[in-house]
Amino acid sequence: MNLQPQQPATPLVQPDKTHQILEYKHTRPLISCCWDSKSRYVFFGAEDNIIHRYEVASKNVVPLQAHDSWVRAMGVTPDGETVLTAGYDGRLVTWDMKDVSKAKRVVDAHIGWARALAISPDGKQVATCGNDQFVKLWDIAEGRLIREFSGHQSHVYYVAFTADGKQLLSCDLKGHLKLWSIEEPDRKTDVVKAEALTKYDTTFRADIGGARSMATNADGSILAMAGITNVSNAFAGVGEVAVVLVDWQKSKITQTLESKDKTRGTAWGVAYHPDGFWLAVTAGSGGWLYFWKGDIAHEFFKLKLKSDGRGMSLSPDNRQVAVAHADNHLRLYDMNA
Amino acid sequence: MKCDYACESMEHTVGRRAFLSSLMAGSLAGSLGVAAGLGGAMLGQSAVASQFKAGNKRVLNIFLHGGVSQLESWDPKPNTDTGGPFRAIPTTVPGMHICELLPHTAKQMHHLSLIRSLDTKNGDHGRGHVEMTTGRKQMPGTDYPHLGAVSAKLLSPENFSLPGHILIRGAGSSNHKAAYLGPKYSSVTMEDGQPPQFTKRPESLTSQADLARNALRERMNDRFAGKRRTADTDAYAYSYEQALDLLAQRDVFDTSKESTKDQERYGQSEFGRHCLLARRLLEHNVPFVQVNHSNYDTHHENFDFHIEQLGEFDLPFATLISDLAERGLLQDTLVCVMSEFGRTPKINSRYGRDHWGTAWSVLLGGCGIQPGAIIGKTNDNGTQVVDRVVDHGHVFHTILQAVKVDSTGEFTIGSRKFPIADPAKEPIKELLA
């Protein structure tokens, strides 16, 4: 399969020109970030139980407080009206963009950590997943649980909608990627096991792995799962960054993207750029932005960052990247000169 | 031997030869082969028991290898810069909160107490293990006996025919030294909960042949003793009798003899099976049992790994405490949960916590311990002890005094005297019942 769908006649960006354009220093290390759909704000989570809304133009920061633990999962509906967050307290919180001073709705969505959320293409539903091994589908307007999907046998690390919004893809700690039909909840498919992204460390007697981030390409046919591979010491984080590409309709792993120089660490964020490349942010060896063309295992460009990157979000215009850094900073990078 | 620690230090590497020789000496050693060790140990018990009048007490030590995080267990600091993502939950002791990763243990805390003020000034695995289990500062060229060896020597009932110092391990430390107490008090290891080696008659040896062989040995022994009997020959003969006793009690090590319901309650995880085995051994009056749970050396993704490891620890441990209490065993069994050290309050860039001996916690409970107590205090974000600083020496004294051993006493080995515990330290008196 061609992993580089139709590229624009004129590329939007020049990855090798990527450079930092802005940084904001917070009081605690950051763990996640997300652009809003209008490019006005970047939301970020930190090691402080609070979500922060950073307004790019004014640099004004507003706290969103309704969680009782760290928040790594967040998203904004396509219309830009609603913010959704899910945290390690298991809560799914809905916020009205016009007034984020208080939560619009708080739902106890998962027992244990809620690790990720995904908003449906029509903006009406949100899927969550967590350590209780469930994937759950919610109605955003009503906060109602529509359906829950059981079948994973370890913590569910990430969830994504397919492009048509009719199915969900979820990956767990042990690398199992499952496909769920929203209309027919009993119909589930074990897509693949991403062996590269999981390991039981027999020395330390624990599992490490899972997709720390997932994204699909332009036509939705390829799913990227970011994580850590070749782990030789789970408890010291001795492993290498990797992104596994899956043709989920064919249940086939098409490529494993790695670093040329075996960069130590974990890929915590991945995105597909309409210019036809994948980008990912990593942590574990000081932080890097990697750029891959999907048909080649090694990167065509990488950028050293000031600090480990724990989350990444591509701007709606696909020209900038926001990165949540471990050194307390939110940084924005522009991919043009 | 490969190191078991994320930091890849080598202190815990153990020579296989040393390990095996210790096991042989302490475990009746093939029962019919190397026999003098235990015989000597048993012959010495009477005098020791009368010296210390310790009674029928037991010690259970759960060792969380690698260094469990105090912030993710006994001293949570939620919503602080060091606290991590977990919340604190109430326990059955009013005002006492522990980490939400221990919901089952929280329901047993009225039997248990916490020391939240350890400052052991150490961040080294090997040294931490030695110091926590011997109660002494590690000094080059000086060996002190492990708590298990001390307990076996001082707490073993008279004519006790089972090993007095049993280590149940899947991983973690594999050889507990007895130092000057002699190898007979070294740990007998139950690898993955399996019975000690050489406690089963080889299948090639029929019961009839074994009886005949033993009868021949006894006849020859009697003949020899009639002319040249000495204390040494008596000890040698006695060790055979002890070995036979142990063979006859092999079921003590077999958890399949426990009810199906109990096996289900403890679960099929390695630690669950080992906790059930510990209960069985304690019920048979084994004076010291250590269960290792490994591993907590979480320099990377500390929080995920503590979910995994404490998730495995919590229910079996709570079940064991509940059972010991319900069966009346807890009043004579001192329970300790310790590590080499704690973990750094500072969370590193890989979501890990590193080694930290400056302000961390140990759990004690049961025999001789005031239940529901909290000793000491750390500051708001756990970076230092602000009340009642103690260390491994204080804990060691406290454990022994809780089981009615005068820890300020001395061992007399040959003509030499060795303090039982560090003379410069003392028990945490306010923790003793």
XYZ file of C-alpha atoms in Angstrom, chain B residues 194-401:
208
model
C 8.543 -24.851 46.058
C 9.571 -26.986 49.047
C 13.217 -26.845 50.070
C 15.504 -29.020 48.021
C 16.171 -32.603 49.042
C 13.130 -32.912 51.285
C 11.582 -35.555 49.092
C 12.765 -39.134 48.945
C 14.149 -39.824 45.472
C 11.778 -41.956 43.428
C 14.588 -44.398 42.770
C 14.754 -45.126 46.492
C 11.834 -47.207 47.690
C 10.356 -46.632 51.097
C 11.421 -50.107 52.112
C 14.975 -49.561 51.008
C 15.063 -46.217 52.779
C 13.899 -47.799 56.042
C 16.455 -50.566 55.711
C 19.170 -48.083 54.960
C 18.269 -45.991 57.979
C 18.131 -49.039 60.209
C 21.612 -49.983 59.081
C 22.831 -46.473 59.782
C 21.326 -46.601 63.280
C 22.927 -49.961 64.044
C 26.305 -48.751 62.888
C 25.878 -45.524 64.755
C 24.942 -47.288 67.979
C 27.917 -49.538 67.658
C 30.200 -46.584 67.077
C 28.643 -44.583 69.918
C 29.092 -47.462 72.335
C 32.842 -47.045 72.088
C 33.545 -43.501 71.028
C 30.513 -41.359 71.756
C 31.102 -37.589 71.696
C 28.955 -34.454 71.471
C 29.832 -34.253 67.830
C 28.620 -37.737 67.089
C 25.444 -37.052 69.043
C 24.849 -33.937 66.977
C 25.469 -35.848 63.824
C 22.980 -38.538 64.808
C 20.454 -35.955 65.942
C 20.584 -34.207 62.607
C 19.411 -37.414 60.933
C 16.456 -37.627 63.252
C 15.602 -34.011 62.487
C 15.893 -34.708 58.798
C 13.453 -37.559 59.081
C 11.080 -35.334 61.033
C 11.248 -32.790 58.269
C 10.616 -35.378 55.602
C 7.558 -36.462 57.529
C 6.313 -32.867 57.637
C 6.857 -32.072 54.003
C 3.181 -31.217 53.655
C 3.875 -28.066 55.634
C 5.320 -26.613 52.441
C 2.459 -27.696 50.225
C -0.261 -25.088 49.669
C -2.291 -27.529 47.632
C -3.339 -28.871 51.023
C -5.131 -25.575 51.602
C -8.775 -25.332 50.633
C -9.722 -24.387 47.104
C -11.554 -21.425 48.524
C -8.445 -20.154 50.250
C -6.381 -20.638 47.143
C -8.922 -18.554 45.274
C -8.958 -15.876 47.948
C -5.208 -15.426 47.668
C -5.287 -15.661 43.904
C -2.996 -17.317 41.440
C -0.416 -14.564 41.210
C 3.002 -15.531 42.432
C 2.752 -13.186 45.392
C -0.710 -14.476 46.239
C 0.507 -18.058 46.297
C 3.473 -17.033 48.386
C 1.311 -15.229 50.916
C -0.825 -18.330 51.353
C 2.334 -20.352 51.849
C 3.534 -17.835 54.419
C 0.280 -18.259 56.322
C 0.732 -22.008 56.285
C 4.293 -21.795 57.572
C 3.349 -19.348 60.304
C 0.533 -21.642 61.360
C 3.183 -24.300 61.785
C 5.139 -21.972 64.017
C 8.021 -21.239 61.686
C 9.606 -18.351 63.581
C 10.710 -16.295 60.592
C 9.226 -16.128 57.134
C 10.197 -13.604 54.497
C 8.217 -13.158 51.317
C 9.908 -11.200 48.561
C 7.858 -9.203 46.110
C 9.723 -7.862 43.148
C 10.201 -5.331 41.686
C 9.749 -1.681 42.592
C 12.890 -0.085 41.202
C 10.877 2.288 39.064
C 13.214 4.886 37.600
C 10.908 4.940 34.592
C 7.111 5.160 34.564
C 6.929 4.763 38.315
C 3.186 5.243 38.399
C 2.260 2.629 35.839
C 4.553 0.102 37.446
C 3.227 0.810 40.929
C -0.267 0.178 39.596
C 0.952 -3.204 38.400
C 3.051 -4.178 41.393
C 0.896 -2.852 44.201
C -2.117 -4.172 42.348
C -0.570 -7.585 42.778
C 0.480 -6.906 46.368
C -2.660 -5.391 47.815
C -5.285 -8.125 47.948
C -3.075 -11.072 48.975
C -1.372 -9.003 51.649
C -4.679 -7.750 53.019
C -6.066 -11.286 52.932
C -3.059 -12.557 54.837
C -3.377 -9.894 57.528
C -7.085 -10.555 57.840
C -6.511 -14.298 58.140
C -3.738 -13.934 60.689
C -6.005 -11.721 62.769
C -9.040 -13.969 62.470
C -7.067 -17.082 63.339
C -5.495 -15.503 66.375
C -2.028 -15.662 64.857
C -1.452 -11.952 64.584
C -1.070 -11.513 68.331
C 2.050 -13.665 68.158
C 3.210 -12.692 64.690
C 5.071 -9.487 64.020
C 4.436 -8.272 60.462
C 6.812 -5.940 58.673
C 6.726 -4.525 55.156
C 10.044 -2.987 54.179
C 12.272 -2.130 51.234
C 15.887 -1.139 50.771
C 14.764 2.504 50.728
C 11.992 4.675 49.371
C 11.817 6.668 46.175
C 12.539 10.284 45.413
C 9.766 12.783 45.918
C 10.963 14.478 42.750
C 9.448 12.914 39.676
C 12.020 12.643 36.918
C 11.383 13.430 33.265
C 10.576 9.785 32.516
C 7.764 9.762 35.093
C 10.120 7.797 37.319
C 11.257 8.115 40.867
C 14.827 7.319 41.852
C 16.464 5.969 45.004
C 15.718 7.831 48.213
C 16.660 7.037 51.770
C 16.014 10.442 53.286
C 12.323 10.319 54.155
C 10.419 7.123 53.690
C 8.163 4.575 55.375
C 7.939 1.078 56.807
C 4.845 -0.794 57.936
C 4.765 -2.794 61.167
C 1.928 -4.586 62.867
C 0.790 -7.519 64.887
C 2.637 -8.970 67.841
C 3.771 -6.351 70.305
C 2.960 -3.420 68.063
C 0.403 -0.808 68.923
C -2.192 -1.043 66.166
C -3.282 1.941 64.130
C -0.342 4.137 65.048
C 1.530 6.569 62.853
C 5.071 7.235 63.963
C 6.862 10.268 62.625
C 5.994 12.726 59.926
C 7.370 14.093 56.700
C 6.869 17.624 55.431
C 4.090 18.631 53.070
C 5.746 17.284 49.956
C 7.673 14.466 51.548
C 11.157 15.794 50.997
C 12.263 15.517 54.607
C 11.331 14.076 57.958
C 10.025 16.721 60.312
C 9.243 14.557 63.325
C 10.793 11.494 64.981
C 13.668 10.557 62.697
C 14.478 6.853 62.884
C 16.510 4.413 60.832
C 17.077 0.720 60.273
C 18.633 0.321 63.702
C 15.531 1.568 65.472
C 13.288 -0.620 63.354
C 15.406 -3.702 64.071
C 15.256 -3.104 67.830
C 11.513 -2.487 67.610
C 10.822 -5.719 65.749
C 12.771 -7.780 68.252
C 11.305 -6.112 71.301
